[in-house]
């Protein structure tokens, strides 16, 4: 499992074996991620958090993950207001930050930025989301949350609901799940269904996703209900938005149709896609999912920077 | 003195014994707060600084306190511009940050926010000021500064001067001082005098505060002169503001009326409530007071997170 | 070489011996600056980064340097938006931050701010650039880059090209280089030539600089070509700017006239003063120069705070 000094640009770069390895390592990180155990295996290392757009959860969980392991974080978030506004190219910014750290975590509004950064950086680059592109650590923490709750990813019945067209999260997740033989059900109005290229990709990989617009028809089969936000701006007609959003709003009523051990996930932040009443049920896993960003990113940092928590 | 894993929302939550314990521990922290001694008893811990409004001194002294003890700080200050602006509730933000750290330090513009956060967070919450509400660590460092300078808090003659109506700092401080049998003198124009509920609370606790608008009448009795800023915006008539502000401006002239060992305190930042000429006198304690935020917050973090500097 | 607890306000404060000592120490820091070796000799120390204007490279490299050595950084960058906007004086801000850290790194738009800060701070102050004033750590890293590439600073032929009038970097650098017997060539249009006071200072020190507006005439003699940006705003006539900027744009064509081991330096960020085609040549040293900020600042922090990497 050689991750040492390697970039992570897309979940597609990883084999099933590599993903399993990272999830196994993430499992071992849990007590360290909670601060119950301490082992500063990345002592003296420096991580460069280079965020060209805000992403609270991703940024904070990388900071927490690094800190737990003794790794210093330098924060280049205000970048866009300084060097970049002086006209510096992304390549120059990357080469500069590269000299100040051992690994770069890049968030950028434009697809392809992470691949470009990886080309210009001597140190490894972790893609923390680049526009419509990939966000592989989000996918890893989603997979980890499912595996932790259900014991295994193999053959799970996963229902993805909401905006499947613009939601980057569900694209990478759907692709990764096909590696594990998951059964996918894609619940969205036709106008927000999974884009053709992603759909075709997962079909080629052997997945036979079910498409529907009606959540009620499929929820009773679900092991995992993965909810995403539907953005008002996607709809020319506000009334149409209200109808769609209302249909997919998850509350205790619809959860009565679900298996008792079905889990509800959401990449957060949520607005009213999931009612607060769900928070106290056994189904709610979205805050645990957010926390899982820490052990997963700890495992990844250790793998890339060569820190051995087992040593 | 069981502070382990407990919230600190209001100074009213603490007994006199608990306050004394924290001040004793703060005393021991001084050489560590100055970097003369190093003991990273919070190594591997993570503090979440969640500031919904700026507060330079509080934020920095928590960062310094944590750093001295080996505790990583993750900074959620720009929060309001990211997740919150996407419509996330405070409860959701708290539950998310909760997963990334071991203790949350919350500053919020609205009274009651800290109590709410403590309810939603599994980890302990320290209130770093919530609107007109409490700011208990400020009170602790004020008490610590007085005790360090005067040897004991018992029976001190404390003169509070300036804006006693809107100044949150002096409300909590007055309440806490009554526990220690302090004699309080409240110097303010009638329109800026201590609010009735606070006044009644301290009277109930056995304190018999003296009220006056004339500082000259009472300064010769003072052991401590606690100065607060009077904000121009409080006065409909600018001329009225000038008159009041001028009356309470502390310079060397009025200090000649004071005891030679009277100390002058101020929560900072100051404008012209205290003239720079005072800085070099033996009375000036406001910069030491600011520094005292570090040992006091170190003591509190150790108490809450279970770090033993004596061990 | 007593730097312990001393300020560094201007490169003029240092003797040649002191500079050589710091460059020697910087050399030893290289493996630590790259994270190949770890020795947290500043464990438990706190550095206050007090930036009143943005300076990405300086700020990040101090953060990285501190982090590599175990020193916590507290970031007071947003200062201007908080206490200062409440009307606090620089003196008060300094005295406050002074209580929270062991060394202050100050960036300020006004010349003389660092000297003032050093006066008010009990802890040492490192000037990280104050307006048209000094930026001594930039000078040190420039000298270090030259010495690393050429083996010695003695008698080097240094060509400074671009805006020599407003570019603070080249002023301090020129002064420092005269201590080492460098031959200076000043290439700029007359309107952007070195200011008289700096020019006179270096002549007094025994340097006989050559002035010219034509880079082609002198490039073949250069050991080092130090390029700075020419700002459009300096020219009333845009056509005049284009002509000048075009003349000094460094590409592979003009580099064919240079010695094969001549190095090209630039304080960064660059716009189009140096074409990207130069990046892959043996001449390009500007990204290494940026990196060198880390070992140089590590050496300085150790010298001032008393951390012994050799111990």
PDB file of C-alpha atoms in Angstrom, chain B residues 34-35 38 40 54 56-57 59-61 63-64 67-68 229 269-271 279 287 290-291 294, chain C residues 43-46 70 72 74-76 78-79 82-83 86-88 92 95-96 99-102:
ATOM      1  CA  UNK B  34       5.834  33.233  30.640  1.00  0.00           C
ATOM      2  CA  UNK B  35       7.582  30.374  28.869  1.00  0.00           C
ATOM      3  CA  UNK B  38       7.518  24.078  29.875  1.00  0.00           C
ATOM      4  CA  UNK B  40       2.950  20.069  27.804  1.00  0.00           C
ATOM      5  CA  UNK B  54     -14.028  39.456  17.260  1.00  0.00           C
ATOM      6  CA  UNK B  56      -8.686  39.936  20.236  1.00  0.00           C
ATOM      7  CA  UNK B  57      -7.514  39.614  23.817  1.00  0.00           C
ATOM      8  CA  UNK B  59      -8.933  34.788  21.514  1.00  0.00           C
ATOM      9  CA  UNK B  60      -5.182  35.363  21.660  1.00  0.00           C
ATOM     10  CA  UNK B  61      -4.823  34.525  25.325  1.00  0.00           C
ATOM     11  CA  UNK B  63      -4.385  30.495  21.901  1.00  0.00           C
ATOM     12  CA  UNK B  64      -1.333  31.311  23.965  1.00  0.00           C
ATOM     13  CA  UNK B  67      -0.067  26.495  22.987  1.00  0.00           C
ATOM     14  CA  UNK B  68       2.011  26.724  26.176  1.00  0.00           C
ATOM     15  CA  UNK B 229     -14.956  52.748  28.724  1.00  0.00           C
ATOM     16  CA  UNK B 269      -8.667  48.245  24.847  1.00  0.00           C
ATOM     17  CA  UNK B 270      -8.689  51.735  26.317  1.00  0.00           C
ATOM     18  CA  UNK B 271      -9.159  54.937  24.442  1.00  0.00           C
ATOM     19  CA  UNK B 279       1.294  53.665  32.470  1.00  0.00           C
ATOM     20  CA  UNK B 287      -1.273  45.283  31.010  1.00  0.00           C
ATOM     21  CA  UNK B 290      -4.220  41.383  30.158  1.00  0.00           C
ATOM     22  CA  UNK B 291      -1.287  39.007  30.596  1.00  0.00           C
ATOM     23  CA  UNK B 294      -2.932  33.442  30.027  1.00  0.00           C
TER      24      UNK B 294
ATOM     25  CA  UNK C  43       8.999  23.721  22.497  1.00  0.00           C
ATOM     26  CA  UNK C  44       6.603  25.700  24.683  1.00  0.00           C
ATOM     27  CA  UNK C  45       7.630  29.053  23.215  1.00  0.00           C
ATOM     28  CA  UNK C  46       5.058  31.352  21.579  1.00  0.00           C
ATOM     29  CA  UNK C  70       7.939  23.362  18.262  1.00  0.00           C
ATOM     30  CA  UNK C  72       3.410  27.956  18.803  1.00  0.00           C
ATOM     31  CA  UNK C  74      -0.511  33.167  17.610  1.00  0.00           C
ATOM     32  CA  UNK C  75      -1.830  35.137  14.703  1.00  0.00           C
ATOM     33  CA  UNK C  76      -2.747  38.744  15.243  1.00  0.00           C
ATOM     34  CA  UNK C  78      -6.879  40.487  11.743  1.00  0.00           C
ATOM     35  CA  UNK C  79      -5.832  43.056  14.348  1.00  0.00           C
ATOM     36  CA  UNK C  82     -10.677  44.574  15.859  1.00  0.00           C
ATOM     37  CA  UNK C  83      -8.858  46.410  18.646  1.00  0.00           C
ATOM     38  CA  UNK C  86     -11.673  50.528  18.308  1.00  0.00           C
ATOM     39  CA  UNK C  87      -8.954  53.174  18.445  1.00  0.00           C
ATOM     40  CA  UNK C  88      -6.252  51.364  20.389  1.00  0.00           C
ATOM     41  CA  UNK C  92      -1.081  49.502  23.667  1.00  0.00           C
ATOM     42  CA  UNK C  95       2.098  45.830  25.203  1.00  0.00           C
ATOM     43  CA  UNK C  96      -0.923  43.551  25.086  1.00  0.00           C
ATOM     44  CA  UNK C  99       2.094  39.481  27.383  1.00  0.00           C
ATOM     45  CA  UNK C 100       0.922  36.591  25.206  1.00  0.00           C
ATOM     46  CA  UNK C 101       4.181  35.575  23.541  1.00  0.00           C
ATOM     47  CA  UNK C 102       7.991  35.387  23.725  1.00  0.00           C
TER      48      UNK C 102
END
